[in-house]
């Protein structure tokens, strides 16, 4: 049984990792993105043509790191990053992806492109601090991803979902895979896809206890863990 | 066949990772230390009581990260860090180890302690920028580690060795395991231990080519790779 965090718990846990434990953002982002990449390789070993759609915040940063590690693992990722980065952190992660030869799409891919060119689309648009509505830059890609038949893997939160209440009544992403980072957020209870994984194996014991998180048994040195569907 | 780097190549490659690729030190240190921890778990699955001896620079930082991940993997690491940290980077890594409940030794362990209390000692004292002589703070622990019967695993360079010419005539560490990071340095040709591994799977292709590094085949998503003894 994994415990589900509400939005304010997720935000506080994140703040404590940075302010109390003095982790660097790029340090934990590296581990989070790596765990997403290793989980994806486990679930989709043949889906080499991956599009990573990254948003403007830390969820998007996790996606950029994930894309780089997928490239290292022999995949052919491409990235769609619709909102230009301002922060140095994201600019650096983008440069690193470029130096690994990962192409960036300069216009929003159509549904037919998503279906024909990619065997997996990674949704790294919005994370646990998301508040609706979806910004303009992401409306088209969100719409196309909802229409596409290619499987979608969401990092931490299916983008557009309410962090606690899950999908809303309108058209919504229904990812095939969800990788919860550190702990599932409440919206994960509404996840109907085939694969629910946990990544981000870096919470110190005192925070595990403070947030009543379960010590789930990761296999050996893996940084990802398959969660049972009934949790 | 892995290519061996000389000292100036190792220093330049490192500078280019930071200055050209804009990697953060804590970002690559996290990956390097993680790869050391996963390699150690592969080679010494039963050696849970590990002492990590960390030096004042980046090699020591790799050791701190390695210790934290070993703890996450169910090991019981302790750390000896004989020179107090001044840089925020190392202070943060030390705090993180403390928050994971890893004890720090406040005095140099005797040979009998090294033999009786630990099943593995990780040497993270000095890296590829080391120039002799060994500083005073490290003389006692270096001497005791040379005398101990517990196996030693060196990160990147067996401490005290010349980065290119290997061990000198006097008493020298003879590690059982060596984990070369990014690429072996020339001194690795003199390594006589049982296990030579490569870690640090994060070099962009253009730097692989610039330094004529071989694309060695890491298994799947592993961040460590066993090198053949004959290379």
Short mmCIF file of C-alpha atoms in Angstrom, two decimals:
data_model
loop_
_atom_site.label_atom_id
_atom_site.label_comp_id
_atom_site.label_asym_id
_atom_site.label_seq_id
_atom_site.Cartn_x
_atom_site.Cartn_y
_atom_site.Cartn_z
CA UNK A 1 0.00 0.00 0.00
CA UNK A 2 1.43 3.32 -1.05
CA UNK A 3 0.22 6.48 0.62
CA UNK A 4 -1.18 9.23 -1.59
CA UNK A 5 -0.15 12.83 -1.04
CA UNK A 6 -2.45 15.78 -1.43
CA UNK A 7 -1.23 18.87 -3.24
CA UNK A 8 -0.07 20.81 -0.21
CA UNK A 9 1.80 17.79 1.17
CA UNK A 10 3.54 17.30 -2.18
CA UNK A 11 4.55 20.95 -2.26
CA UNK A 12 5.79 20.88 1.35
CA UNK A 13 7.75 17.66 0.87
CA UNK A 14 9.44 19.21 -2.14
CA UNK A 15 10.30 22.37 -0.22
CA UNK A 16 11.72 20.35 2.66
CA UNK A 17 13.94 18.35 0.31
CA UNK A 18 15.45 21.60 -0.91
CA UNK A 19 15.37 23.80 2.20
CA UNK A 20 16.00 21.28 4.99
CA UNK A 21 18.00 18.58 3.24
CA UNK A 22 19.79 21.09 1.00
CA UNK A 23 19.38 18.93 -2.06
CA UNK A 24 20.00 20.83 -5.27
CA UNK A 25 17.19 20.93 -7.82
CA UNK A 26 19.46 19.61 -10.56
CA UNK A 27 20.61 16.82 -8.24
CA UNK A 28 17.10 15.46 -7.55
CA UNK A 29 15.92 16.21 -11.08
CA UNK A 30 18.74 14.02 -12.35
CA UNK A 31 17.62 11.12 -10.14
CA UNK A 32 13.93 11.65 -10.93
CA UNK A 33 14.47 11.85 -14.69
CA UNK A 34 16.78 8.84 -14.60
CA UNK A 35 14.17 6.78 -12.76
CA UNK A 36 11.57 7.74 -15.38
CA UNK A 37 13.92 6.64 -18.17
CA UNK A 38 14.73 3.28 -16.56
CA UNK A 39 11.02 2.61 -15.88
CA UNK A 40 10.16 3.41 -19.51
CA UNK A 41 12.86 1.03 -20.79
CA UNK A 42 11.38 -1.70 -18.57
CA UNK A 43 7.81 -1.17 -19.83
CA UNK A 44 8.42 -0.22 -23.47
CA UNK A 45 11.68 -1.91 -24.48
CA UNK A 46 10.82 -1.72 -28.19
CA UNK A 47 9.36 1.79 -28.30
CA UNK A 48 12.54 3.55 -29.32
CA UNK A 49 10.94 6.53 -31.04
CA UNK A 50 9.82 8.65 -28.13
CA UNK A 51 8.53 12.21 -28.10
CA UNK A 52 8.99 14.00 -24.78
CA UNK A 53 6.66 16.97 -24.32
CA UNK A 54 8.11 19.21 -21.63
CA UNK A 55 6.45 22.03 -19.74
CA UNK A 56 8.04 25.17 -18.33
CA UNK A 57 8.60 23.96 -14.75
CA UNK A 58 10.32 21.17 -12.86
CA UNK A 59 8.07 18.49 -14.36
CA UNK A 60 9.36 19.61 -17.75
CA UNK A 61 12.91 19.48 -16.38
CA UNK A 62 12.36 15.87 -15.30
CA UNK A 63 11.27 15.22 -18.90
CA UNK A 64 14.45 16.77 -20.33
CA UNK A 65 16.62 14.62 -18.05
CA UNK A 66 14.52 11.56 -18.92
CA UNK A 67 15.01 12.24 -22.65
CA UNK A 68 18.80 12.49 -22.23
CA UNK A 69 18.99 9.19 -20.35
CA UNK A 70 16.73 7.51 -22.92
CA UNK A 71 19.21 8.63 -25.57
CA UNK A 72 22.07 7.15 -23.54
CA UNK A 73 20.06 3.90 -23.34
CA UNK A 74 19.87 3.68 -27.14
CA UNK A 75 16.43 5.27 -27.71
CA UNK A 76 15.69 7.96 -30.31
CA UNK A 77 13.96 10.67 -28.32
CA UNK A 78 12.76 13.99 -29.70
CA UNK A 79 11.55 16.86 -27.55
CA UNK A 80 8.74 19.36 -27.91
CA UNK A 81 9.30 22.31 -25.56
CA UNK A 82 6.64 24.86 -26.53
CA UNK A 83 7.56 27.61 -24.09
CA UNK A 84 11.10 28.98 -24.32
CA UNK A 85 13.12 28.55 -21.15
CA UNK A 86 14.15 31.57 -19.12
CA UNK A 87 15.77 29.90 -16.10
CA UNK A 88 19.41 28.82 -16.37
CA UNK A 89 18.52 25.40 -14.95
CA UNK A 90 16.29 24.56 -17.91
CA UNK A 91 18.55 26.25 -20.47
CA UNK A 92 21.39 24.01 -19.30
CA UNK A 93 19.25 20.87 -19.50
CA UNK A 94 18.17 21.85 -23.02
CA UNK A 95 21.78 22.45 -24.09
CA UNK A 96 22.74 19.02 -22.71
CA UNK A 97 19.97 17.39 -24.76
CA UNK A 98 21.18 19.22 -27.87
CA UNK A 99 24.75 18.06 -27.26
CA UNK A 100 23.44 14.49 -27.11
CA UNK A 101 21.94 15.05 -30.56
CA UNK A 102 18.29 15.08 -29.45
CA UNK A 103 16.16 17.09 -31.90
CA UNK A 104 13.71 19.75 -30.69
CA UNK A 105 10.44 20.20 -32.64
CA UNK A 106 9.77 23.83 -33.47
CA UNK A 107 6.05 23.44 -34.17
CA UNK A 108 3.26 21.47 -32.59
CA UNK A 109 3.06 17.94 -34.04
CA UNK A 110 -0.28 17.00 -35.58
CA UNK A 111 -2.21 13.93 -34.42
CA UNK A 112 -1.13 12.02 -37.54
CA UNK A 113 2.51 12.79 -36.74
CA UNK A 114 2.10 11.66 -33.16
CA UNK A 115 0.55 8.41 -34.39
CA UNK A 116 2.98 7.66 -37.20
CA UNK A 117 6.33 8.93 -35.98
CA UNK A 118 6.35 7.97 -32.32
CA UNK A 119 5.77 4.74 -30.43
CA UNK A 120 5.53 6.55 -27.09
CA UNK A 121 4.83 10.12 -26.00
CA UNK A 122 6.10 11.22 -22.59
CA UNK A 123 3.92 13.83 -20.91
CA UNK A 124 6.17 16.06 -18.79
CA UNK A 125 4.04 19.17 -19.08
CA UNK A 126 2.69 19.92 -15.61
CA UNK A 127 3.46 18.59 -12.17
CA UNK A 128 1.94 18.70 -8.72
CA UNK A 129 1.88 22.48 -8.50
CA UNK A 130 -0.36 22.76 -11.59
CA UNK A 131 -3.46 24.92 -11.30
CA UNK A 132 -5.85 25.15 -14.26
CA UNK A 133 -6.33 26.46 -16.86
CA UNK A 134 -3.80 25.02 -19.31
CA UNK A 135 -1.73 27.85 -20.77
CA UNK A 136 -2.13 28.80 -24.41
CA UNK A 137 1.22 27.39 -25.52
CA UNK A 138 0.13 23.91 -24.43
CA UNK A 139 -3.48 23.82 -25.64
CA UNK A 140 -2.76 22.42 -29.11
CA UNK A 141 -0.33 19.73 -28.02
CA UNK A 142 -2.63 18.74 -25.16
CA UNK A 143 -5.55 18.44 -27.58
CA UNK A 144 -3.48 16.38 -30.04
CA UNK A 145 -2.15 14.08 -27.32
CA UNK A 146 -5.70 13.41 -26.14
CA UNK A 147 -6.66 12.46 -29.71
CA UNK A 148 -3.58 10.36 -30.55
CA UNK A 149 -3.53 6.56 -30.46
CA UNK A 150 0.15 6.39 -29.42
CA UNK A 151 0.51 5.38 -25.77
CA UNK A 152 1.28 8.16 -23.34
CA UNK A 153 3.47 7.99 -20.23
CA UNK A 154 2.87 10.77 -17.71
CA UNK A 155 5.53 11.91 -15.28
CA UNK A 156 4.13 12.33 -11.76
CA UNK A 157 0.74 13.79 -12.81
CA UNK A 158 -1.28 13.29 -16.01
CA UNK A 159 -1.11 16.85 -17.31
CA UNK A 160 -4.33 18.79 -17.08
CA UNK A 161 -5.66 16.61 -14.26
CA UNK A 162 -6.51 18.11 -10.90
CA UNK A 163 -3.69 17.03 -8.58
CA UNK A 164 -6.22 15.69 -6.08
CA UNK A 165 -9.49 15.17 -7.95
CA UNK A 166 -8.03 13.68 -11.12
CA UNK A 167 -9.53 14.06 -14.59
CA UNK A 168 -12.24 16.67 -15.17
CA UNK A 169 -15.38 16.24 -17.22
CA UNK A 170 -14.05 17.56 -20.51
CA UNK A 171 -11.52 15.80 -22.73
CA UNK A 172 -8.59 14.58 -20.67
CA UNK A 173 -5.33 12.70 -21.12
CA UNK A 174 -5.63 9.01 -20.26
CA UNK A 175 -2.04 7.83 -20.00
CA UNK A 176 -1.08 4.20 -20.43
CA UNK A 177 1.68 4.64 -17.84
CA UNK A 178 2.09 6.88 -14.83
CA UNK A 179 5.39 7.34 -13.00
CA UNK A 180 4.70 8.82 -9.57
CA UNK A 181 7.75 10.57 -8.14
CA UNK A 182 8.59 10.09 -4.43
CA UNK A 183 4.95 9.15 -3.66
CA UNK A 184 1.71 9.00 -5.67
CA UNK A 185 -0.46 12.09 -5.52
CA UNK A 186 -4.20 11.72 -4.85
CA UNK A 187 -5.12 11.97 -8.55
CA UNK A 188 -3.29 8.66 -9.14
CA UNK A 189 -6.37 6.93 -7.67
CA UNK A 190 -8.15 7.79 -10.93
CA UNK A 191 -5.40 6.38 -13.12
CA UNK A 192 -6.82 3.65 -15.38
CA UNK A 193 -3.74 2.88 -17.47
CA UNK A 194 -1.80 -0.38 -17.45
CA UNK A 195 1.40 0.63 -15.72
CA UNK A 196 1.80 2.56 -12.49
CA UNK A 197 5.39 3.00 -11.34
CA UNK A 198 7.12 4.77 -8.50
CA UNK A 199 10.39 6.62 -9.12
CA UNK A 200 12.56 9.10 -7.26
CA UNK A 201 14.19 6.91 -4.65
CA UNK A 202 15.80 9.63 -2.56
CA UNK A 203 13.57 10.56 0.38
CA UNK A 204 15.45 10.55 3.73
CA UNK A 205 13.93 8.35 6.46
CA UNK A 206 12.78 11.28 8.62
CA UNK A 207 10.67 12.63 5.76
CA UNK A 208 9.33 9.15 4.99
CA UNK A 209 8.08 9.06 8.57
CA UNK A 210 6.85 12.63 8.67
CA UNK A 211 4.67 12.03 5.62
CA UNK A 212 3.75 8.46 6.66
CA UNK A 213 5.23 7.09 3.45
CA UNK A 214 5.58 3.33 3.17
CA UNK A 215 9.00 1.78 2.62
CA UNK A 216 8.15 0.01 -0.62
CA UNK A 217 10.68 -2.59 -1.65
CA UNK A 218 12.56 -1.46 -4.72
CA UNK A 219 14.28 -4.38 -6.47
CA UNK A 220 18.03 -4.23 -5.74
CA UNK A 221 19.56 -0.99 -7.01
CA UNK A 222 16.64 -0.07 -9.28
CA UNK A 223 15.42 3.49 -9.04
CA UNK A 224 11.92 2.50 -10.20
CA UNK A 225 9.31 0.17 -8.78
CA UNK A 226 6.12 -1.27 -10.27
CA UNK A 227 3.14 -0.54 -8.04
CA UNK A 228 0.31 -3.03 -7.77
CA UNK A 229 -2.86 -2.02 -9.53
CA UNK A 230 -4.98 -2.35 -6.42
CA UNK A 231 -3.13 0.20 -4.31
CA UNK B 1 39.32 -1.96 -25.42
CA UNK B 2 38.90 1.14 -23.30
CA UNK B 3 41.11 4.13 -23.93
CA UNK B 4 43.14 5.48 -21.02
CA UNK B 5 43.28 9.19 -20.33
CA UNK B 6 46.34 11.02 -19.12
CA UNK B 7 46.01 13.57 -16.34
CA UNK B 8 45.65 16.65 -18.52
CA UNK B 9 43.02 14.94 -20.71
CA UNK B 10 41.05 13.95 -17.60
CA UNK B 11 41.18 17.51 -16.29
CA UNK B 12 40.18 18.98 -19.66
CA UNK B 13 37.30 16.52 -20.16
CA UNK B 14 36.02 17.46 -16.71
CA UNK B 15 36.25 21.18 -17.47
CA UNK B 16 34.43 20.73 -20.77
CA UNK B 17 31.59 18.85 -19.09
CA UNK B 18 31.07 21.82 -16.81
CA UNK B 19 31.99 24.78 -19.03
CA UNK B 20 30.77 23.62 -22.45
CA UNK B 21 27.94 21.23 -21.56
CA UNK B 22 26.89 23.30 -18.55
CA UNK B 23 26.47 20.24 -16.38
CA UNK B 24 26.30 21.09 -12.69
CA UNK B 25 28.88 19.51 -10.40
CA UNK B 26 26.17 18.13 -8.10
CA UNK B 27 24.36 16.71 -11.14
CA UNK B 28 27.31 14.66 -12.43
CA UNK B 29 28.48 13.83 -8.92
CA UNK B 30 25.08 12.31 -8.27
CA UNK B 31 25.37 10.09 -11.35
CA UNK B 32 29.00 9.20 -10.63
CA UNK B 33 28.36 8.32 -6.98
CA UNK B 34 25.25 6.34 -7.92
CA UNK B 35 27.21 4.31 -10.47
CA UNK B 36 29.84 3.54 -7.80
CA UNK B 37 27.13 2.35 -5.40
CA UNK B 38 25.43 0.10 -7.97
CA UNK B 39 28.79 -1.39 -9.03
CA UNK B 40 29.66 -2.11 -5.37
CA UNK B 41 26.31 -3.83 -4.81
CA UNK B 42 27.01 -6.02 -7.85
CA UNK B 43 30.49 -7.03 -6.68
CA UNK B 44 30.01 -7.18 -2.90
CA UNK B 45 26.34 -8.04 -2.33
CA UNK B 46 27.04 -9.31 1.19
CA UNK B 47 29.47 -6.65 2.37
CA UNK B 48 26.92 -4.44 4.06
CA UNK B 49 29.26 -2.79 6.56
CA UNK B 50 31.13 -0.29 4.45
CA UNK B 51 33.42 2.52 5.49
CA UNK B 52 33.70 5.33 2.97
CA UNK B 53 36.84 7.45 3.38
CA UNK B 54 36.29 10.75 1.63
CA UNK B 55 38.81 13.40 0.68
CA UNK B 56 38.31 17.15 0.44
CA UNK B 57 37.60 17.39 -3.30
CA UNK B 58 35.23 16.01 -5.91
CA UNK B 59 36.48 12.45 -5.46
CA UNK B 60 35.39 12.75 -1.83
CA UNK B 61 32.06 14.14 -2.99
CA UNK B 62 31.55 11.09 -5.21
CA UNK B 63 32.20 9.01 -2.09
CA UNK B 64 29.57 10.90 -0.07
CA UNK B 65 26.97 10.36 -2.79
CA UNK B 66 28.00 6.70 -3.07
CA UNK B 67 27.55 6.26 0.69
CA UNK B 68 24.04 7.76 0.57
CA UNK B 69 22.96 5.47 -2.24
CA UNK B 70 24.47 2.44 -0.49
CA UNK B 71 22.31 3.34 2.50
CA UNK B 72 19.24 3.53 0.25
CA UNK B 73 20.19 0.08 -1.08
CA UNK B 74 20.11 -1.41 2.42
CA UNK B 75 23.81 -1.21 3.29
CA UNK B 76 25.22 0.15 6.57
CA UNK B 77 27.78 2.70 5.49
CA UNK B 78 29.86 4.87 7.81
CA UNK B 79 32.00 7.78 6.65
CA UNK B 80 35.39 9.05 7.65
CA UNK B 81 35.88 12.61 6.41
CA UNK B 82 39.12 13.80 8.00
CA UNK B 83 39.21 17.33 6.63
CA UNK B 84 36.26 19.55 7.47
CA UNK B 85 34.37 20.80 4.44
CA UNK B 86 34.39 24.48 3.56
CA UNK B 87 32.49 24.43 0.25
CA UNK B 88 28.71 24.49 0.34
CA UNK B 89 28.58 21.61 -2.14
CA UNK B 90 30.30 19.23 0.27
CA UNK B 91 28.53 20.61 3.34
CA UNK B 92 25.22 19.81 1.67
CA UNK B 93 26.28 16.30 0.72
CA UNK B 94 27.42 15.72 4.31
CA UNK B 95 24.11 16.99 5.70
CA UNK B 96 22.23 14.65 3.35
CA UNK B 97 24.27 11.68 4.61
CA UNK B 98 23.52 12.69 8.20
CA UNK B 99 19.80 12.92 7.42
CA UNK B 100 19.97 9.38 6.08
CA UNK B 101 21.40 8.31 9.44
CA UNK B 102 24.92 7.61 8.21
CA UNK B 103 27.44 7.98 11.07
CA UNK B 104 30.65 10.00 10.67
CA UNK B 105 33.78 8.80 12.46
CA UNK B 106 35.48 11.58 14.40
CA UNK B 107 38.86 9.87 14.73
CA UNK B 108 41.00 7.78 12.45
CA UNK B 109 40.06 4.09 12.69
CA UNK B 110 42.88 1.72 13.65
CA UNK B 111 43.85 -1.22 11.46
CA UNK B 112 42.07 -3.63 13.83
CA UNK B 113 38.89 -1.59 13.53
CA UNK B 114 39.12 -1.55 9.76
CA UNK B 115 39.55 -5.33 9.78
CA UNK B 116 36.87 -6.18 12.33
CA UNK B 117 34.13 -3.64 11.77
CA UNK B 118 34.00 -3.30 8.00
CA UNK B 119 33.67 -5.76 5.15
CA UNK B 120 34.61 -3.14 2.56
CA UNK B 121 36.42 0.21 2.64
CA UNK B 122 35.73 2.67 -0.16
CA UNK B 123 38.67 4.90 -1.01
CA UNK B 124 37.32 8.27 -2.16
CA UNK B 125 40.28 10.32 -1.00
CA UNK B 126 41.96 11.70 -4.09
CA UNK B 127 41.01 11.83 -7.75
CA UNK B 128 42.66 12.60 -11.05
CA UNK B 129 43.88 16.04 -10.05
CA UNK B 130 45.94 14.64 -7.14
CA UNK B 131 49.55 15.71 -6.89
CA UNK B 132 51.74 14.25 -4.14
CA UNK B 133 52.48 14.44 -1.29
CA UNK B 134 49.49 13.13 0.69
CA UNK B 135 48.30 15.82 3.09
CA UNK B 136 48.78 15.38 6.81
CA UNK B 137 45.10 14.75 7.56
CA UNK B 138 45.15 11.66 5.36
CA UNK B 139 48.50 10.10 6.28
CA UNK B 140 47.20 7.95 9.16
CA UNK B 141 44.13 6.62 7.39
CA UNK B 142 46.17 5.95 4.24
CA UNK B 143 48.72 4.01 6.28
CA UNK B 144 46.02 2.00 8.04
CA UNK B 145 44.19 1.23 4.81
CA UNK B 146 47.43 -0.07 3.29
CA UNK B 147 47.87 -2.36 6.31
CA UNK B 148 44.27 -3.59 6.58
CA UNK B 149 43.08 -6.94 5.26
CA UNK B 150 39.57 -5.66 4.43
CA UNK B 151 39.10 -5.28 0.66
CA UNK B 152 39.33 -1.75 -0.69
CA UNK B 153 37.37 -0.25 -3.55
CA UNK B 154 38.92 2.87 -5.08
CA UNK B 155 36.86 5.48 -6.87
CA UNK B 156 38.50 6.56 -10.13
CA UNK B 157 42.12 6.52 -8.83
CA UNK B 158 43.71 4.43 -6.08
CA UNK B 159 44.56 7.24 -3.69
CA UNK B 160 48.22 8.10 -3.46
CA UNK B 161 48.98 6.65 -6.89
CA UNK B 162 50.42 8.81 -9.62
CA UNK B 163 47.53 9.44 -12.02
CA UNK B 164 49.65 8.28 -14.96
CA UNK B 165 52.52 6.23 -13.54
CA UNK B 166 50.52 4.29 -10.95
CA UNK B 167 51.87 3.10 -7.61
CA UNK B 168 55.19 4.41 -6.35
CA UNK B 169 57.97 2.42 -4.71
CA UNK B 170 56.92 2.95 -1.10
CA UNK B 171 53.87 1.42 0.56
CA UNK B 172 50.81 1.87 -1.63
CA UNK B 173 47.12 1.03 -1.65
CA UNK B 174 46.34 -2.09 -3.68
CA UNK B 175 42.58 -1.98 -4.11
CA UNK B 176 40.54 -5.09 -4.82
CA UNK B 177 38.17 -3.03 -7.00
CA UNK B 178 38.63 0.09 -9.10
CA UNK B 179 35.73 2.08 -10.50
CA UNK B 180 37.00 4.32 -13.29
CA UNK B 181 34.70 7.26 -13.93
CA UNK B 182 33.97 8.30 -17.54
CA UNK B 183 37.16 6.60 -18.75
CA UNK B 184 40.11 4.82 -17.08
CA UNK B 185 43.11 6.98 -16.34
CA UNK B 186 46.60 5.74 -17.28
CA UNK B 187 47.35 4.50 -13.76
CA UNK B 188 44.58 1.89 -14.19
CA UNK B 189 47.07 -0.13 -16.28
CA UNK B 190 48.86 -0.95 -13.03
CA UNK B 191 45.70 -2.07 -11.25
CA UNK B 192 46.11 -5.68 -10.08
CA UNK B 193 42.84 -6.12 -8.21
CA UNK B 194 40.01 -8.44 -9.16
CA UNK B 195 37.34 -6.00 -10.31
CA UNK B 196 37.73 -3.14 -12.72
CA UNK B 197 34.50 -1.28 -13.48
CA UNK B 198 33.54 1.73 -15.49
CA UNK B 199 30.96 4.20 -14.15
CA UNK B 200 29.74 7.68 -15.00
CA UNK B 201 27.64 7.05 -18.10
CA UNK B 202 27.05 10.65 -19.09
CA UNK B 203 29.61 11.77 -21.68
CA UNK B 204 28.00 13.41 -24.75
CA UNK B 205 28.92 11.86 -28.12
CA UNK B 206 31.00 14.85 -29.27
CA UNK B 207 33.28 14.50 -26.25
CA UNK B 208 33.46 10.71 -26.72
CA UNK B 209 34.81 11.41 -30.20
CA UNK B 210 37.07 14.28 -29.20
CA UNK B 211 38.80 12.09 -26.62
CA UNK B 212 38.64 8.95 -28.80
CA UNK B 213 36.67 7.13 -26.13
CA UNK B 214 35.19 3.76 -27.06
CA UNK B 215 31.43 3.23 -26.88
CA UNK B 216 31.53 0.33 -24.44
CA UNK B 217 28.29 -1.55 -24.19
CA UNK B 218 26.67 -0.95 -20.81
CA UNK B 219 24.06 -3.61 -20.02
CA UNK B 220 20.57 -2.11 -20.46
CA UNK B 221 20.03 0.84 -18.12
CA UNK B 222 22.99 0.06 -15.84
CA UNK B 223 25.23 2.95 -14.97
CA UNK B 224 28.20 0.64 -14.37
CA UNK B 225 30.06 -1.80 -16.62
CA UNK B 226 32.56 -4.53 -15.84
CA UNK B 227 35.74 -4.06 -17.86
CA UNK B 228 37.71 -7.06 -19.09
CA UNK B 229 40.87 -7.70 -17.18
CA UNK B 230 43.05 -7.65 -20.29
CA UNK B 231 42.25 -4.10 -21.39
#
